[in-house]
Structure formats: C-alpha cells, structure tokens
Amino acid sequence: MDIAYLVTPLITWILVGPIKFLINSARTRQWAFGLVGNGGFPSNHSAVVSSMATLIALREGIGHPAFGVAVTLAFIVIIDANSLRQHVGKQAAAINRLAKEAGSAAHTHLRERMGHTLVEIAGGLCTGVAIGFLVNALFS
C-alpha cells in the first residue's frame, strides 16, 4: 500500500484545523476556541475529500474507478456540509429560542453554527487540492 493514501487525509485534517482556528480568531479579533468544530473557513470535510480525490487523480488518473468513487464521496460530503448541517443548525437555534422563552433552566444550549457556506466549502476544496498536490510531490 502506498502510504500517501493513508497520510493524505491525516495531513489535511492536521493542517486545515489550525488554519481555520487562526482565520476565525483573526475575524473575531479574539481567540476563537468556541468556534472550533463544525463550520468555519475553510471546510475541513471538503478539504479532506478533495485532497484524496486530487491524490487519486494524480496517481491513478481520472479514468480510474477510485477517482469516480472519490468524487462521488466528495459530492455527498459537500452537500451534507452545505445543506443538511445548516438545517440542523437552524433547528438548534429554534430549540434554543424556545427553551429560552419557556425559561427552561435544564436546557443545555445547542450549538447553532453547524454547516458551511459555499465560500467555506470552496476554501476547503482549494486547500484540499493544494495539499493533494503537495503530498503527491512529497511522496513521489
């Protein structure tokens, strides 16, 4: 097994996390520990799937079945990041608002920032493609 396929998602995740933290911290002008996790620029999930699809395209070619699987997985992850998780965030906001209006002291505040905007996803895709090229160059 070529180790590049194993380390690419790991390297991507490790690099994008701090990038996202620093960008969110600069944007809010304070350490953004509360923004660590789902959401934010760039999208970790989009970066991971695009880095793998890029590595497969570079190593195996775009005609290889693995590339088709990688692109399919990327579409599923991106659709989930953009639409489904944004809806989950909207539901969390509504639940938090209802609990506040009801004066529920037992309610644990739900995280409202869940999904990604198209810009955040595009940033993740660009970052992932760049890391795919980097890993391919390093492990050639």
Short mmCIF file of N, CA, C and O in Angstrom, two decimals:
data_model
loop_
_atom_site.label_atom_id
_atom_site.label_comp_id
_atom_site.label_asym_id
_atom_site.label_seq_id
_atom_site.Cartn_x
_atom_site.Cartn_y
_atom_site.Cartn_z
N MET A 1 0.84 -1.19 0.00
CA MET A 1 0.00 0.00 0.00
C MET A 1 0.88 1.25 0.00
O MET A 1 1.85 1.33 0.74
N ASP A 2 0.52 2.19 -0.81
CA ASP A 2 1.22 3.46 -0.86
C ASP A 2 0.80 4.30 0.34
O ASP A 2 -0.38 4.61 0.51
N ILE A 3 1.76 4.67 1.16
CA ILE A 3 1.47 5.40 2.41
C ILE A 3 0.83 6.76 2.15
O ILE A 3 0.14 7.30 3.02
N ALA A 4 1.01 7.32 0.97
CA ALA A 4 0.44 8.64 0.65
C ALA A 4 -1.07 8.63 0.78
O ALA A 4 -1.67 9.61 1.23
N TYR A 5 -1.70 7.50 0.43
CA TYR A 5 -3.16 7.41 0.54
C TYR A 5 -3.62 7.39 1.99
O TYR A 5 -4.74 7.79 2.29
N LEU A 6 -2.77 6.93 2.86
CA LEU A 6 -3.11 6.87 4.28
C LEU A 6 -2.87 8.22 4.97
O LEU A 6 -3.67 8.66 5.79
N VAL A 7 -1.77 8.87 4.63
CA VAL A 7 -1.41 10.11 5.35
C VAL A 7 -2.08 11.36 4.79
O VAL A 7 -2.17 12.37 5.48
N THR A 8 -2.56 11.30 3.55
CA THR A 8 -3.16 12.50 2.95
C THR A 8 -4.33 13.04 3.76
O THR A 8 -4.34 14.24 4.09
N PRO A 9 -5.33 12.23 4.13
CA PRO A 9 -6.42 12.80 4.93
C PRO A 9 -5.95 13.27 6.30
O PRO A 9 -6.42 14.29 6.81
N LEU A 10 -4.99 12.57 6.88
CA LEU A 10 -4.46 12.95 8.19
C LEU A 10 -3.72 14.28 8.11
O LEU A 10 -3.95 15.19 8.92
N ILE A 11 -2.86 14.42 7.13
CA ILE A 11 -2.11 15.68 6.95
C ILE A 11 -3.08 16.83 6.68
O ILE A 11 -2.93 17.92 7.24
N THR A 12 -4.07 16.57 5.84
CA THR A 12 -5.05 17.62 5.52
C THR A 12 -5.78 18.07 6.78
O THR A 12 -5.91 19.26 7.04
N TRP A 13 -6.27 17.12 7.56
CA TRP A 13 -7.01 17.45 8.78
C TRP A 13 -6.14 18.23 9.75
O TRP A 13 -6.58 19.22 10.34
N ILE A 14 -4.88 17.80 9.90
CA ILE A 14 -3.96 18.46 10.84
C ILE A 14 -3.62 19.87 10.38
O ILE A 14 -3.49 20.78 11.20
N LEU A 15 -3.48 20.10 9.08
CA LEU A 15 -3.14 21.43 8.57
C LEU A 15 -4.34 22.38 8.55
O LEU A 15 -4.20 23.56 8.87
N VAL A 16 -5.50 21.88 8.17
CA VAL A 16 -6.66 22.76 8.00
C VAL A 16 -7.22 23.22 9.34
O VAL A 16 -7.68 24.36 9.47
N GLY A 17 -7.17 22.38 10.36
CA GLY A 17 -7.69 22.76 11.68
C GLY A 17 -7.08 24.05 12.21
O GLY A 17 -7.80 25.00 12.54
N PRO A 18 -5.75 24.12 12.31
CA PRO A 18 -5.13 25.37 12.79
C PRO A 18 -5.36 26.55 11.85
O PRO A 18 -5.50 27.69 12.32
N ILE A 19 -5.41 26.30 10.55
CA ILE A 19 -5.70 27.39 9.60
C ILE A 19 -7.07 27.97 9.90
O ILE A 19 -7.25 29.19 9.98
N LYS A 20 -8.05 27.09 10.10
CA LYS A 20 -9.42 27.53 10.40
C LYS A 20 -9.44 28.30 11.72
O LYS A 20 -10.08 29.35 11.81
N PHE A 21 -8.74 27.80 12.72
CA PHE A 21 -8.70 28.47 14.02
C PHE A 21 -8.11 29.87 13.90
O PHE A 21 -8.65 30.84 14.45
N LEU A 22 -7.00 30.00 13.18
CA LEU A 22 -6.35 31.31 13.03
C LEU A 22 -7.21 32.28 12.22
O LEU A 22 -7.31 33.46 12.57
N ILE A 23 -7.86 31.80 11.17
CA ILE A 23 -8.73 32.67 10.38
C ILE A 23 -9.91 33.14 11.22
O ILE A 23 -10.27 34.33 11.22
N ASN A 24 -10.55 32.22 11.95
CA ASN A 24 -11.68 32.60 12.80
C ASN A 24 -11.24 33.54 13.91
O ASN A 24 -11.97 34.47 14.27
N SER A 25 -10.05 33.32 14.46
CA SER A 25 -9.53 34.21 15.51
C SER A 25 -9.27 35.60 14.96
O SER A 25 -9.59 36.60 15.61
N ALA A 26 -8.69 35.69 13.78
CA ALA A 26 -8.42 36.99 13.16
C ALA A 26 -9.73 37.72 12.84
O ALA A 26 -9.84 38.93 13.03
N ARG A 27 -10.71 36.96 12.37
CA ARG A 27 -12.00 37.56 12.02
C ARG A 27 -12.74 38.10 13.24
O ARG A 27 -13.35 39.16 13.19
N THR A 28 -12.69 37.38 14.36
CA THR A 28 -13.39 37.80 15.57
C THR A 28 -12.52 38.68 16.48
O THR A 28 -13.01 39.19 17.48
N ARG A 29 -11.24 38.80 16.14
CA ARG A 29 -10.27 39.59 16.92
C ARG A 29 -10.12 39.10 18.35
O ARG A 29 -9.88 39.88 19.27
N GLN A 30 -10.29 37.78 18.51
CA GLN A 30 -10.03 37.12 19.79
C GLN A 30 -9.82 35.64 19.50
O GLN A 30 -10.18 35.16 18.43
N TRP A 31 -9.22 34.93 20.47
CA TRP A 31 -9.01 33.50 20.26
C TRP A 31 -10.36 32.83 20.10
O TRP A 31 -11.24 32.96 20.93
N ALA A 32 -10.53 32.10 19.02
CA ALA A 32 -11.84 31.54 18.64
C ALA A 32 -11.98 30.08 19.07
O ALA A 32 -12.35 29.23 18.28
N PHE A 33 -11.72 29.80 20.34
CA PHE A 33 -11.86 28.43 20.82
C PHE A 33 -13.30 27.95 20.74
O PHE A 33 -13.56 26.78 20.52
N GLY A 34 -14.25 28.86 20.88
CA GLY A 34 -15.66 28.50 20.80
C GLY A 34 -16.11 28.16 19.39
O GLY A 34 -17.18 27.60 19.19
N LEU A 35 -15.31 28.49 18.40
CA LEU A 35 -15.66 28.22 17.01
C LEU A 35 -14.96 26.98 16.46
O LEU A 35 -15.07 26.67 15.28
N VAL A 36 -14.22 26.27 17.32
CA VAL A 36 -13.55 25.05 16.88
C VAL A 36 -14.61 23.98 16.70
O VAL A 36 -15.50 23.82 17.53
N GLY A 37 -14.54 23.26 15.61
CA GLY A 37 -15.51 22.21 15.33
C GLY A 37 -16.16 22.41 13.99
O GLY A 37 -15.51 22.82 13.03
N ASN A 38 -17.44 22.14 13.92
CA ASN A 38 -18.16 22.22 12.64
C ASN A 38 -18.38 23.66 12.23
O ASN A 38 -18.69 24.51 13.05
N GLY A 39 -18.24 23.91 10.95
CA GLY A 39 -18.43 25.25 10.42
C GLY A 39 -17.11 26.00 10.34
O GLY A 39 -16.10 25.58 10.87
N GLY A 40 -17.12 27.12 9.66
CA GLY A 40 -15.93 27.97 9.57
C GLY A 40 -15.19 27.78 8.26
O GLY A 40 -15.44 26.88 7.48
N PHE A 41 -14.25 28.69 8.04
CA PHE A 41 -13.46 28.73 6.81
C PHE A 41 -12.04 28.26 7.08
O PHE A 41 -11.42 28.75 8.03
N PRO A 42 -11.50 27.37 6.29
CA PRO A 42 -12.10 26.56 5.24
C PRO A 42 -12.75 25.30 5.81
O PRO A 42 -12.47 24.92 6.94
N SER A 43 -13.58 24.67 5.04
CA SER A 43 -14.27 23.45 5.45
C SER A 43 -13.28 22.29 5.53
O SER A 43 -12.64 21.94 4.54
N ASN A 44 -13.12 21.73 6.74
CA ASN A 44 -12.24 20.56 6.93
C ASN A 44 -12.71 19.38 6.09
O ASN A 44 -11.89 18.72 5.45
N HIS A 45 -14.01 19.12 6.12
CA HIS A 45 -14.54 17.96 5.42
C HIS A 45 -14.30 18.08 3.91
O HIS A 45 -13.88 17.12 3.27
N SER A 46 -14.55 19.25 3.36
CA SER A 46 -14.33 19.45 1.93
C SER A 46 -12.85 19.34 1.58
O SER A 46 -12.50 18.81 0.52
N ALA A 47 -12.01 19.82 2.46
CA ALA A 47 -10.56 19.73 2.22
C ALA A 47 -10.09 18.28 2.21
O ALA A 47 -9.30 17.88 1.35
N VAL A 48 -10.57 17.48 3.16
CA VAL A 48 -10.14 16.08 3.24
C VAL A 48 -10.56 15.31 1.99
O VAL A 48 -9.74 14.61 1.38
N VAL A 49 -11.83 15.41 1.60
CA VAL A 49 -12.28 14.63 0.44
C VAL A 49 -11.66 15.13 -0.86
O VAL A 49 -11.35 14.33 -1.75
N SER A 50 -11.43 16.42 -0.98
CA SER A 50 -10.81 16.92 -2.21
C SER A 50 -9.33 16.58 -2.27
O SER A 50 -8.78 16.38 -3.36
N SER A 51 -8.66 16.51 -1.12
CA SER A 51 -7.24 16.12 -1.14
C SER A 51 -7.09 14.68 -1.60
O SER A 51 -6.18 14.34 -2.37
N MET A 52 -8.00 13.81 -1.15
CA MET A 52 -7.94 12.41 -1.57
C MET A 52 -8.28 12.26 -3.05
O MET A 52 -7.63 11.51 -3.77
N ALA A 53 -9.33 12.97 -3.50
CA ALA A 53 -9.70 12.90 -4.92
C ALA A 53 -8.55 13.42 -5.79
O ALA A 53 -8.25 12.84 -6.84
N THR A 54 -7.89 14.47 -5.34
CA THR A 54 -6.75 15.01 -6.10
C THR A 54 -5.61 14.02 -6.15
O THR A 54 -5.02 13.79 -7.22
N LEU A 55 -5.28 13.41 -5.02
CA LEU A 55 -4.19 12.44 -4.99
C LEU A 55 -4.49 11.25 -5.91
O LEU A 55 -3.62 10.80 -6.66
N ILE A 56 -5.72 10.77 -5.87
CA ILE A 56 -6.11 9.65 -6.73
C ILE A 56 -6.02 10.07 -8.20
O ILE A 56 -5.53 9.31 -9.05
N ALA A 57 -6.48 11.27 -8.53
CA ALA A 57 -6.40 11.75 -9.92
C ALA A 57 -4.96 11.84 -10.39
O ALA A 57 -4.65 11.45 -11.52
N LEU A 58 -4.09 12.33 -9.52
CA LEU A 58 -2.68 12.49 -9.90
C LEU A 58 -1.97 11.15 -10.02
O LEU A 58 -1.12 10.97 -10.90
N ARG A 59 -2.29 10.21 -9.14
CA ARG A 59 -1.58 8.92 -9.12
C ARG A 59 -2.19 7.88 -10.04
O ARG A 59 -1.46 7.09 -10.63
N GLU A 60 -3.51 7.82 -10.11
CA GLU A 60 -4.19 6.76 -10.85
C GLU A 60 -4.80 7.26 -12.15
O GLU A 60 -5.08 6.47 -13.04
N GLY A 61 -5.07 8.56 -12.23
CA GLY A 61 -5.71 9.13 -13.42
C GLY A 61 -7.21 9.30 -13.20
O GLY A 61 -7.81 8.59 -12.39
N ILE A 62 -7.80 10.22 -13.94
CA ILE A 62 -9.23 10.50 -13.76
C ILE A 62 -10.12 9.41 -14.36
O ILE A 62 -11.31 9.38 -14.10
N GLY A 63 -9.54 8.50 -15.11
CA GLY A 63 -10.30 7.39 -15.66
C GLY A 63 -10.39 6.20 -14.72
O GLY A 63 -11.12 5.24 -15.00
N HIS A 64 -9.69 6.24 -13.62
CA HIS A 64 -9.68 5.12 -12.68
C HIS A 64 -10.97 5.10 -11.85
O HIS A 64 -11.46 6.16 -11.46
N PRO A 65 -11.52 3.92 -11.60
CA PRO A 65 -12.75 3.84 -10.80
C PRO A 65 -12.62 4.46 -9.41
O PRO A 65 -13.61 5.02 -8.90
N ALA A 66 -11.45 4.41 -8.81
CA ALA A 66 -11.26 5.01 -7.47
C ALA A 66 -11.49 6.52 -7.51
O ALA A 66 -12.00 7.09 -6.55
N PHE A 67 -11.13 7.15 -8.62
CA PHE A 67 -11.38 8.59 -8.74
C PHE A 67 -12.87 8.87 -8.77
O PHE A 67 -13.35 9.81 -8.13
N GLY A 68 -13.64 8.05 -9.49
CA GLY A 68 -15.09 8.21 -9.53
C GLY A 68 -15.71 8.05 -8.14
O GLY A 68 -16.59 8.81 -7.76
N VAL A 69 -15.22 7.08 -7.38
CA VAL A 69 -15.70 6.89 -6.01
C VAL A 69 -15.35 8.10 -5.15
O VAL A 69 -16.17 8.59 -4.37
N ALA A 70 -14.13 8.60 -5.30
CA ALA A 70 -13.69 9.75 -4.51
C ALA A 70 -14.51 11.00 -4.82
O ALA A 70 -14.89 11.75 -3.92
N VAL A 71 -14.82 11.22 -6.08
CA VAL A 71 -15.63 12.38 -6.47
C VAL A 71 -17.05 12.23 -5.95
O VAL A 71 -17.66 13.19 -5.45
N THR A 72 -17.60 11.01 -6.03
CA THR A 72 -18.94 10.76 -5.50
C THR A 72 -18.99 11.04 -4.01
O THR A 72 -19.91 11.71 -3.51
N LEU A 73 -18.01 10.54 -3.28
CA LEU A 73 -17.92 10.79 -1.84
C LEU A 73 -17.79 12.29 -1.56
O LEU A 73 -18.43 12.82 -0.64
N ALA A 74 -17.00 12.98 -2.36
CA ALA A 74 -16.83 14.43 -2.18
C ALA A 74 -18.17 15.16 -2.34
O ALA A 74 -18.49 16.05 -1.55
N PHE A 75 -18.94 14.79 -3.37
CA PHE A 75 -20.24 15.42 -3.56
C PHE A 75 -21.16 15.19 -2.37
O PHE A 75 -21.85 16.10 -1.92
N ILE A 76 -21.18 13.97 -1.86
CA ILE A 76 -22.03 13.66 -0.70
C ILE A 76 -21.61 14.49 0.50
O ILE A 76 -22.46 15.08 1.19
N VAL A 77 -20.32 14.58 0.76
CA VAL A 77 -19.82 15.34 1.91
C VAL A 77 -20.13 16.82 1.75
O VAL A 77 -20.56 17.49 2.69
N ILE A 78 -19.95 17.35 0.55
CA ILE A 78 -20.19 18.78 0.31
C ILE A 78 -21.67 19.12 0.44
O ILE A 78 -22.04 20.12 1.07
N ILE A 79 -22.53 18.28 -0.12
CA ILE A 79 -23.97 18.52 0.03
C ILE A 79 -24.37 18.48 1.48
O ILE A 79 -25.14 19.31 1.97
N ASP A 80 -23.84 17.51 2.22
CA ASP A 80 -24.12 17.40 3.65
C ASP A 80 -23.64 18.64 4.39
O ASP A 80 -24.35 19.19 5.21
N ALA A 81 -22.43 19.09 4.09
CA ALA A 81 -21.86 20.24 4.78
C ALA A 81 -22.64 21.52 4.51
O ALA A 81 -22.81 22.36 5.39
N ASN A 82 -23.15 21.64 3.29
CA ASN A 82 -23.85 22.87 2.92
C ASN A 82 -25.31 22.89 3.33
O ASN A 82 -25.78 23.86 3.91
N SER A 83 -26.02 21.84 3.05
CA SER A 83 -27.47 21.91 3.27
C SER A 83 -27.92 21.23 4.55
O SER A 83 -28.53 21.87 5.40
N LEU A 84 -27.63 19.97 4.70
CA LEU A 84 -28.15 19.23 5.84
C LEU A 84 -27.70 19.82 7.17
O LEU A 84 -28.50 20.09 8.06
N ARG A 85 -26.41 20.08 7.31
CA ARG A 85 -25.92 20.58 8.60
C ARG A 85 -26.36 22.02 8.84
O ARG A 85 -26.51 22.44 9.98
N GLN A 86 -26.58 22.81 7.79
CA GLN A 86 -27.13 24.15 8.01
C GLN A 86 -28.55 24.07 8.54
O GLN A 86 -28.93 24.84 9.41
N HIS A 87 -29.32 23.11 8.05
CA HIS A 87 -30.68 22.92 8.56
C HIS A 87 -30.65 22.46 10.02
O HIS A 87 -31.49 22.89 10.82
N VAL A 88 -29.71 21.62 10.36
CA VAL A 88 -29.56 21.18 11.75
C VAL A 88 -29.25 22.39 12.64
O VAL A 88 -29.78 22.52 13.74
N GLY A 89 -28.40 23.28 12.17
CA GLY A 89 -28.08 24.50 12.92
C GLY A 89 -29.30 25.39 13.11
O GLY A 89 -29.50 25.97 14.19
N LYS A 90 -30.13 25.50 12.08
CA LYS A 90 -31.35 26.30 12.20
C LYS A 90 -32.32 25.68 13.20
O LYS A 90 -32.97 26.40 13.97
N GLN A 91 -32.40 24.37 13.20
CA GLN A 91 -33.25 23.70 14.18
C GLN A 91 -32.73 23.92 15.60
O GLN A 91 -33.50 24.13 16.53
N ALA A 92 -31.41 23.87 15.75
CA ALA A 92 -30.81 24.10 17.07
C ALA A 92 -31.12 25.51 17.55
O ALA A 92 -31.44 25.72 18.73
N ALA A 93 -31.06 26.49 16.65
CA ALA A 93 -31.38 27.87 17.02
C ALA A 93 -32.83 27.99 17.47
O ALA A 93 -33.14 28.67 18.46
N ALA A 94 -33.73 27.32 16.75
CA ALA A 94 -35.15 27.37 17.12
C ALA A 94 -35.38 26.71 18.48
O ALA A 94 -36.14 27.23 19.31
N ILE A 95 -34.74 25.59 18.71
CA ILE A 95 -34.88 24.90 20.00
C ILE A 95 -34.32 25.76 21.13
O ILE A 95 -34.94 25.88 22.20
N ASN A 96 -33.16 26.38 20.91
CA ASN A 96 -32.58 27.26 21.93
C ASN A 96 -33.51 28.43 22.24
O ASN A 96 -33.69 28.81 23.39
N ARG A 97 -34.10 29.01 21.19
CA ARG A 97 -35.01 30.14 21.37
C ARG A 97 -36.26 29.71 22.15
O ARG A 97 -36.70 30.40 23.07
N LEU A 98 -36.82 28.56 21.81
CA LEU A 98 -38.00 28.06 22.51
C LEU A 98 -37.69 27.76 23.98
O LEU A 98 -38.49 28.07 24.87
N ALA A 99 -36.54 27.18 24.24
CA ALA A 99 -36.17 26.87 25.62
C ALA A 99 -35.96 28.14 26.43
O ALA A 99 -36.34 28.21 27.61
N LYS A 100 -35.38 29.16 25.79
CA LYS A 100 -35.16 30.44 26.48
C LYS A 100 -36.50 31.11 26.80
O LYS A 100 -36.70 31.62 27.90
N GLU A 101 -37.42 31.10 25.82
CA GLU A 101 -38.74 31.70 26.04
C GLU A 101 -39.52 30.96 27.12
O GLU A 101 -40.28 31.58 27.86
N ALA A 102 -39.31 29.64 27.21
CA ALA A 102 -40.01 28.85 28.22
C ALA A 102 -39.34 28.95 29.59
O ALA A 102 -39.90 28.51 30.59
N GLY A 103 -38.14 29.53 29.60
CA GLY A 103 -37.41 29.68 30.86
C GLY A 103 -36.87 28.36 31.38
O GLY A 103 -36.75 28.18 32.59
N SER A 104 -36.55 27.45 30.50
CA SER A 104 -36.06 26.13 30.89
C SER A 104 -34.63 26.22 31.38
O SER A 104 -33.70 26.49 30.62
N ALA A 105 -34.43 25.99 32.67
CA ALA A 105 -33.09 26.03 33.26
C ALA A 105 -32.33 24.74 32.97
O ALA A 105 -31.10 24.71 33.00
N ALA A 106 -33.05 23.67 32.68
CA ALA A 106 -32.42 22.37 32.46
C ALA A 106 -31.90 22.21 31.03
O ALA A 106 -31.20 21.25 30.73
N HIS A 107 -32.25 23.13 30.14
CA HIS A 107 -31.87 23.02 28.73
C HIS A 107 -30.39 23.28 28.55
O HIS A 107 -29.85 24.28 29.01
N THR A 108 -29.71 22.36 27.89
CA THR A 108 -28.31 22.56 27.50
C THR A 108 -28.30 23.26 26.15
O THR A 108 -28.91 22.78 25.20
N HIS A 109 -27.62 24.40 26.09
CA HIS A 109 -27.58 25.19 24.86
C HIS A 109 -26.98 24.37 23.72
O HIS A 109 -25.90 23.81 23.86
N LEU A 110 -27.69 24.29 22.61
CA LEU A 110 -27.24 23.55 21.44
C LEU A 110 -26.39 24.44 20.54
O LEU A 110 -26.68 25.63 20.38
N ARG A 111 -25.37 23.86 19.96
CA ARG A 111 -24.51 24.60 19.04
C ARG A 111 -25.31 24.92 17.77
O ARG A 111 -25.89 24.03 17.15
N GLU A 112 -25.32 26.19 17.39
CA GLU A 112 -26.12 26.63 16.26
C GLU A 112 -25.33 26.71 14.96
O GLU A 112 -25.90 26.60 13.88
N ARG A 113 -24.04 26.91 15.05
CA ARG A 113 -23.20 27.04 13.84
C ARG A 113 -22.73 25.65 13.44
O ARG A 113 -21.79 25.12 13.99
N MET A 114 -23.44 25.04 12.49
CA MET A 114 -23.13 23.67 12.12
C MET A 114 -22.63 23.50 10.68
O MET A 114 -21.71 22.77 10.44
N GLY A 115 -23.25 24.13 9.74
CA GLY A 115 -22.94 23.90 8.34
C GLY A 115 -21.91 24.87 7.79
O GLY A 115 -21.33 25.68 8.50
N HIS A 116 -21.68 24.75 6.50
CA HIS A 116 -20.73 25.61 5.81
C HIS A 116 -21.42 26.40 4.71
O HIS A 116 -22.35 25.91 4.07
N THR A 117 -20.92 27.61 4.48
CA THR A 117 -21.36 28.40 3.34
C THR A 117 -20.61 27.90 2.10
O THR A 117 -19.64 27.15 2.20
N LEU A 118 -21.06 28.34 0.93
CA LEU A 118 -20.38 27.94 -0.30
C LEU A 118 -18.94 28.46 -0.34
O LEU A 118 -18.06 27.79 -0.88
N VAL A 119 -18.69 29.62 0.24
CA VAL A 119 -17.33 30.18 0.27
C VAL A 119 -16.43 29.30 1.14
O VAL A 119 -15.28 29.02 0.79
N GLU A 120 -16.95 28.86 2.29
CA GLU A 120 -16.17 27.99 3.18
C GLU A 120 -15.87 26.65 2.51
O GLU A 120 -14.76 26.11 2.64
N ILE A 121 -16.85 26.13 1.77
CA ILE A 121 -16.64 24.88 1.05
C ILE A 121 -15.62 25.07 -0.07
O ILE A 121 -14.72 24.24 -0.26
N ALA A 122 -15.72 26.18 -0.80
CA ALA A 122 -14.75 26.46 -1.87
C ALA A 122 -13.34 26.59 -1.30
O ALA A 122 -12.37 26.10 -1.89
N GLY A 123 -13.23 27.23 -0.14
CA GLY A 123 -11.92 27.34 0.51
C GLY A 123 -11.37 25.98 0.89
O GLY A 123 -10.18 25.71 0.73
N GLY A 124 -12.26 25.10 1.36
CA GLY A 124 -11.84 23.74 1.69
C GLY A 124 -11.41 22.96 0.45
O GLY A 124 -10.41 22.23 0.48
N LEU A 125 -12.16 23.13 -0.62
CA LEU A 125 -11.81 22.43 -1.87
C LEU A 125 -10.44 22.89 -2.38
O LEU A 125 -9.60 22.07 -2.75
N CYS A 126 -10.22 24.20 -2.39
CA CYS A 126 -8.93 24.73 -2.86
C CYS A 126 -7.78 24.27 -1.97
O CYS A 126 -6.71 23.88 -2.46
N THR A 127 -8.00 24.30 -0.67
CA THR A 127 -6.97 23.86 0.27
C THR A 127 -6.68 22.38 0.08
O THR A 127 -5.52 21.95 0.06
N GLY A 128 -7.74 21.58 -0.07
CA GLY A 128 -7.56 20.14 -0.26
C GLY A 128 -6.82 19.81 -1.54
O GLY A 128 -5.94 18.93 -1.55
N VAL A 129 -7.16 20.48 -2.63
CA VAL A 129 -6.46 20.25 -3.89
C VAL A 129 -4.98 20.60 -3.75
O VAL A 129 -4.10 19.85 -4.19
N ALA A 130 -4.69 21.72 -3.10
CA ALA A 130 -3.29 22.13 -2.90
C ALA A 130 -2.54 21.09 -2.06
O ALA A 130 -1.40 20.72 -2.38
N ILE A 131 -3.16 20.60 -1.02
CA ILE A 131 -2.50 19.60 -0.17
C ILE A 131 -2.34 18.29 -0.92
O ILE A 131 -1.32 17.60 -0.77
N GLY A 132 -3.31 17.93 -1.75
CA GLY A 132 -3.17 16.73 -2.60
C GLY A 132 -1.96 16.83 -3.50
O GLY A 132 -1.19 15.87 -3.64
N PHE A 133 -1.77 17.98 -4.13
CA PHE A 133 -0.59 18.19 -4.98
C PHE A 133 0.68 18.14 -4.14
O PHE A 133 1.68 17.54 -4.56
N LEU A 134 0.66 18.74 -2.96
CA LEU A 134 1.84 18.75 -2.08
C LEU A 134 2.22 17.34 -1.64
O LEU A 134 3.39 16.96 -1.71
N VAL A 135 1.24 16.58 -1.18
CA VAL A 135 1.51 15.21 -0.73
C VAL A 135 2.02 14.37 -1.90
O VAL A 135 2.97 13.58 -1.75
N ASN A 136 1.43 14.53 -3.07
CA ASN A 136 1.91 13.79 -4.24
C ASN A 136 3.36 14.12 -4.55
O ASN A 136 4.15 13.22 -4.83
N ALA A 137 3.73 15.38 -4.46
CA ALA A 137 5.11 15.78 -4.71
C ALA A 137 6.06 15.24 -3.65
O ALA A 137 7.17 14.79 -3.96
N LEU A 138 5.63 15.26 -2.40
CA LEU A 138 6.49 14.80 -1.30
C LEU A 138 6.69 13.29 -1.29
O LEU A 138 7.75 12.80 -0.91
N PHE A 139 5.66 12.54 -1.71
CA PHE A 139 5.72 11.09 -1.64
C PHE A 139 5.96 10.42 -3.00
O PHE A 139 5.72 9.22 -3.16
N SER A 140 6.42 11.18 -3.97
CA SER A 140 6.68 10.61 -5.30
C SER A 140 7.98 9.85 -5.32
O SER A 140 8.93 10.15 -4.68
#
